[in-house]
Coordinates of C-alpha atoms in Angstrom, one line a residue:
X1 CA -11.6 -60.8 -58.9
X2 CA -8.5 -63.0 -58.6
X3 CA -11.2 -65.9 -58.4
X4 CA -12.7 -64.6 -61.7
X5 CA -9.7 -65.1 -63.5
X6 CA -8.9 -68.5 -62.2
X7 CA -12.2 -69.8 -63.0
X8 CA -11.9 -68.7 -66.9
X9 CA -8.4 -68.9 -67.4
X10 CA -8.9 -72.8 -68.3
X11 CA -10.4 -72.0 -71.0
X12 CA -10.3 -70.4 -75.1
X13 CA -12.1 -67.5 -76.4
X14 CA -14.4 -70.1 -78.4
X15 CA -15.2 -72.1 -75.5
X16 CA -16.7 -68.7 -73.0
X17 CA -18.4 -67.1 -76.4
X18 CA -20.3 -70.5 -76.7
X19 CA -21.0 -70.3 -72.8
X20 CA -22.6 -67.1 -73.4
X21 CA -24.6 -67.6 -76.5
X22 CA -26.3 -70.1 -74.5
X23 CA -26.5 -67.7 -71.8
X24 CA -28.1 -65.3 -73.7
X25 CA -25.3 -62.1 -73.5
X26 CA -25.3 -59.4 -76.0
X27 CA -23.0 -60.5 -78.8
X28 CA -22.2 -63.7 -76.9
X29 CA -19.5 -60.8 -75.4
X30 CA -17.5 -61.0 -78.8
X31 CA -15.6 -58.0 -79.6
X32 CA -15.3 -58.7 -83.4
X33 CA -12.9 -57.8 -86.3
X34 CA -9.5 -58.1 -84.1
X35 CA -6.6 -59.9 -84.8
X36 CA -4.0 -60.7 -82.4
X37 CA -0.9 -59.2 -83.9
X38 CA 1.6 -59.7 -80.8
X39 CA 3.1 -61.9 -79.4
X40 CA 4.9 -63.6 -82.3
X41 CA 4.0 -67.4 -81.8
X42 CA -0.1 -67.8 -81.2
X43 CA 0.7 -71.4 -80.0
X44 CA -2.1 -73.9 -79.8
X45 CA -5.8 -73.1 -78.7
X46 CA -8.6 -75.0 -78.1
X47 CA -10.8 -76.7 -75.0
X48 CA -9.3 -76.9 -71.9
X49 CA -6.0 -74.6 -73.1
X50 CA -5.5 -71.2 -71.7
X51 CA -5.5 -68.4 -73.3
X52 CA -2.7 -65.9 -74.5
X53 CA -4.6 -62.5 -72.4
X54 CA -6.7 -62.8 -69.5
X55 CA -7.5 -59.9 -67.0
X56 CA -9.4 -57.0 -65.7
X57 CA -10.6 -54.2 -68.1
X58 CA -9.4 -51.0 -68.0
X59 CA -10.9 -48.7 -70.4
X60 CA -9.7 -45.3 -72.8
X61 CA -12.1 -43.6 -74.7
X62 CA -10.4 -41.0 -77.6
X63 CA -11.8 -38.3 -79.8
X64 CA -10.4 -36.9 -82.9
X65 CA -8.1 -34.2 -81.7
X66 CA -9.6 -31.2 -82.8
X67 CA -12.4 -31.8 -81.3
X68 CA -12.8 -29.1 -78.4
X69 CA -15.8 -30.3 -76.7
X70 CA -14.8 -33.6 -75.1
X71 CA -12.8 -33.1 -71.7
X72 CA -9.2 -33.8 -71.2
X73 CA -7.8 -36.0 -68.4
X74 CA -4.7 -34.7 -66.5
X75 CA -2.6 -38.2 -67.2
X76 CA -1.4 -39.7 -70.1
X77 CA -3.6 -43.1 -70.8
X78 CA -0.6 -45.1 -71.0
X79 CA 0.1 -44.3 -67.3
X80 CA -3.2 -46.0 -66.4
X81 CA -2.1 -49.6 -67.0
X82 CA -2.6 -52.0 -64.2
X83 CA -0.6 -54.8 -63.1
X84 CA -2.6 -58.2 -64.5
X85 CA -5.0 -55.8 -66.3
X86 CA -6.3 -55.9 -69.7
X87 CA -6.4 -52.1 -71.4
X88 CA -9.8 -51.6 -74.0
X89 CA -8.8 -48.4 -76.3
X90 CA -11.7 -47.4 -78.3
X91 CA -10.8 -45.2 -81.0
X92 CA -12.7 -42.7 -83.4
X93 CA -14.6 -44.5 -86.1
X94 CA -12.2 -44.5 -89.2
X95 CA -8.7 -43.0 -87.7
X96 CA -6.5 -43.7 -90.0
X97 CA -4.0 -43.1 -87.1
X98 CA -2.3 -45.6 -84.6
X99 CA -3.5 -44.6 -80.7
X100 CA -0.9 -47.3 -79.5
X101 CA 3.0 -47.5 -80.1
X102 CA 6.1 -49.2 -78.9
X103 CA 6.6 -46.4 -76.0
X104 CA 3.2 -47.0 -74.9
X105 CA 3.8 -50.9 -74.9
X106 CA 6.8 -50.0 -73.1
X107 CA 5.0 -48.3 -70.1
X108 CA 2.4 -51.0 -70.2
X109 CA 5.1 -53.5 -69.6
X110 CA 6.7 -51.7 -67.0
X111 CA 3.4 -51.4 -65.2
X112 CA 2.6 -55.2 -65.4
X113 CA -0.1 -55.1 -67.8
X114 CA -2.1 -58.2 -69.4
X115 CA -2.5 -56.5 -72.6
X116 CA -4.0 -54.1 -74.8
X117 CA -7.3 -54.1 -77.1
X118 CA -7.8 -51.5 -79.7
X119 CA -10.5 -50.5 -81.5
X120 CA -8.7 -49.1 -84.1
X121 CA -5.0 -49.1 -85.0
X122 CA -1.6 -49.5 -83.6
X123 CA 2.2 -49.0 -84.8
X124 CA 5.4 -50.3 -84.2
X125 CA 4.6 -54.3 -84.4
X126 CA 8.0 -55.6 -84.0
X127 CA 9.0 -53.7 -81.4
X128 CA 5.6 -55.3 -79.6
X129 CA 6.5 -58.7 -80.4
X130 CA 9.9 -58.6 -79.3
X131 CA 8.6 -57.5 -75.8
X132 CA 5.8 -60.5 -76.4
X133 CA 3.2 -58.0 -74.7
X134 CA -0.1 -59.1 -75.9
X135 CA -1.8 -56.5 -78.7
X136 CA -5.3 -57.3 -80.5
X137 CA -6.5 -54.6 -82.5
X138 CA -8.6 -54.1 -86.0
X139 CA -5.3 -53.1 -87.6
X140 CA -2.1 -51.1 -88.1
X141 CA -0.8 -47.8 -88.8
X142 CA 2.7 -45.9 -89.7
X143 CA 0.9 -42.4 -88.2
X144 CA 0.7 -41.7 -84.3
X145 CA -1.6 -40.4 -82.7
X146 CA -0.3 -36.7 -82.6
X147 CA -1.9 -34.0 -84.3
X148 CA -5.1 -37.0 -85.2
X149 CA -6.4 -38.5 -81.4
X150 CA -6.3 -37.8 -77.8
X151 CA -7.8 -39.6 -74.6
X152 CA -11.2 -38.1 -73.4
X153 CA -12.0 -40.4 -70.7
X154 CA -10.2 -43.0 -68.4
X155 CA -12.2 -46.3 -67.0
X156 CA -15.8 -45.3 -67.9
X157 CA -17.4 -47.7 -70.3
X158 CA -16.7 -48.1 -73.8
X159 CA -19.4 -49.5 -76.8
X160 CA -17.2 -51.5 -79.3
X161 CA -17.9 -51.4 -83.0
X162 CA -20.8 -53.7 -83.8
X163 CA -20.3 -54.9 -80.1
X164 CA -21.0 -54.9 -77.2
X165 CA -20.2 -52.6 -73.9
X166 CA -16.5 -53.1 -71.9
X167 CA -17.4 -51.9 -68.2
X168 CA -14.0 -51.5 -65.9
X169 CA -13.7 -54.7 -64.3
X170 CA -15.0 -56.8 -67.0
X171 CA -13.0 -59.8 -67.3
X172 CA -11.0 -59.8 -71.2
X173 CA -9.8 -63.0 -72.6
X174 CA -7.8 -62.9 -76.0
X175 CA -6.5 -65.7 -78.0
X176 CA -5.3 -66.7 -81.3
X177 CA -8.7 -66.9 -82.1
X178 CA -9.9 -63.5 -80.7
X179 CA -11.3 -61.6 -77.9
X180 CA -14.5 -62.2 -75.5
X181 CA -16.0 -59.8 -72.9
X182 CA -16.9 -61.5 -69.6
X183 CA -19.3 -59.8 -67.0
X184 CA -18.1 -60.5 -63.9
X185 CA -21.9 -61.2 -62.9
X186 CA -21.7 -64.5 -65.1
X187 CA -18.3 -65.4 -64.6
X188 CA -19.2 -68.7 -62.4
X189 CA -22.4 -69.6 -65.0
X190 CA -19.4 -69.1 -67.7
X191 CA -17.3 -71.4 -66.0
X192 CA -19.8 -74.1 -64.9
X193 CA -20.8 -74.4 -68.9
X194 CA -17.4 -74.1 -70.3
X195 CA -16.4 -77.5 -67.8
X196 CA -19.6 -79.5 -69.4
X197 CA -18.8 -78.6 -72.9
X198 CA -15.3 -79.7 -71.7
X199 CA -16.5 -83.3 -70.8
X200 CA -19.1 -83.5 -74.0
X201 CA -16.8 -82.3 -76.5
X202 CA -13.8 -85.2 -75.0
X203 CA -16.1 -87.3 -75.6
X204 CA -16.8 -86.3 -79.4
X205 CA -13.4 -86.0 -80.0
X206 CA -12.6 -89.6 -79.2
X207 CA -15.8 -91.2 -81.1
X208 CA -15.0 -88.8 -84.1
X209 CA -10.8 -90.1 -83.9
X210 CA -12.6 -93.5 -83.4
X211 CA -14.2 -92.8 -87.4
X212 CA -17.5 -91.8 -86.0
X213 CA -19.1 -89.9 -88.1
X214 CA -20.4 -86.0 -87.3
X215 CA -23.9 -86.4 -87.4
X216 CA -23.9 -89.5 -85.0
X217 CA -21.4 -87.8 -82.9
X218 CA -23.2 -84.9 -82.7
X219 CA -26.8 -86.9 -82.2
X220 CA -25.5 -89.1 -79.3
X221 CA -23.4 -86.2 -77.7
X222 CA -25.5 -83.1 -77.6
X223 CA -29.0 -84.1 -77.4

């Protein structure tokens, strides 16, 4: 997996989701609506940059908690951070709750974790950009998760909002501009288009700086 990751790390969100539009994946592997909130400075993204998150999935399923039906795992979620790996929380649809807080961040950190994607909500912002620990989510909360969500399910796979399915082991790559879901079946095919766009678009770049205009650019470039 290690390989996985130095084959994609390289390269932005933008450049893999345009690899697999042309590739054909579900949702081009874009987990959409998230913003990354921590850390504090996005810094400078584009072709050829690397991004801010990159890692293995690990995945959290939650359930509103009064809802009896849904089993219970024995471990807090937060214990089930990984060292280099990427957390995917997918929380109940409109939870007006945070699943995610500063002592959560804290164990994450402790455990070496790449970062955290939610589904939902989190709390306690400043406390997660002061520890610069990577957080995308759809958006924040002042309520935690007590008495409103618990964790069903640990690393079993997890259907985003209008998006596609995070398997364990799926490789997660977050940026300024957002997040993208890698297979690792396509990882190589990912890579191998992300390096030709690479050389195309260096080339664009220079006749467009050179007062080329778009629609030559774009005529002599990508054919």
């Amino acid at each position: 997996m290690a390989q996985s990751i130095k084959a994609l790390r390289p390269f932005a969100s933008c450049d893999i989701g345009d690899a697999l539009v042309r590739l054909q994946h579900p949702y081009a592997g874009y987990l959409q609506d998230l913003r990354m909130w921590s850390p504090r400075v996005a810094g400078t993204h584009g072709l050829g940059q690397a991004p801010t998150m990159i890692g293995e999935a690990t995945t959290v399923t939650m359930v509103h908690e009064n809802d009896e039906s849904q089993a219970k795992p024995s471990k807090h979620f937060a214990d089930n951070n990984q060292a280099g790996k990427v957390m995917v929380i997918k929380q109940p649809e409109n939870a007006i709750s945070a699943c995610f807080g500063g002592l959560m961040g804290t164990r994450a950190t402790q455990l070496g974790a790449a970062g955290v994607v939610i589904d939902g909500r989190f709390r306690d912002i400043l406390e997660m950009q002061d520890m610069g620990f990577p957080v995308f989510a759809k958006g924040i909360s002042i309520l935690g998760s007590n008495t409103f969500t618990r964790t069903t399910a640990l690393d079993e796979p997890v259907r985003f909002s209008s998006g596609p399915t995070v398997f364990p082991g799926d490789i997660v790559v977050g940026d300024s501009d957002g997040v993208v879901v890698v297979p690792t079946k396509l990882v190589d095919q990912v890579a191998q288009i992300c390096h030709e766009r690479k050389e195309i678009d260096d080339k664009m770049l220079k006749a467009l700086q050179a007062g080329a205009s778009m629609s030559e650019t774009v005529a002599k470039f990508r054919k």
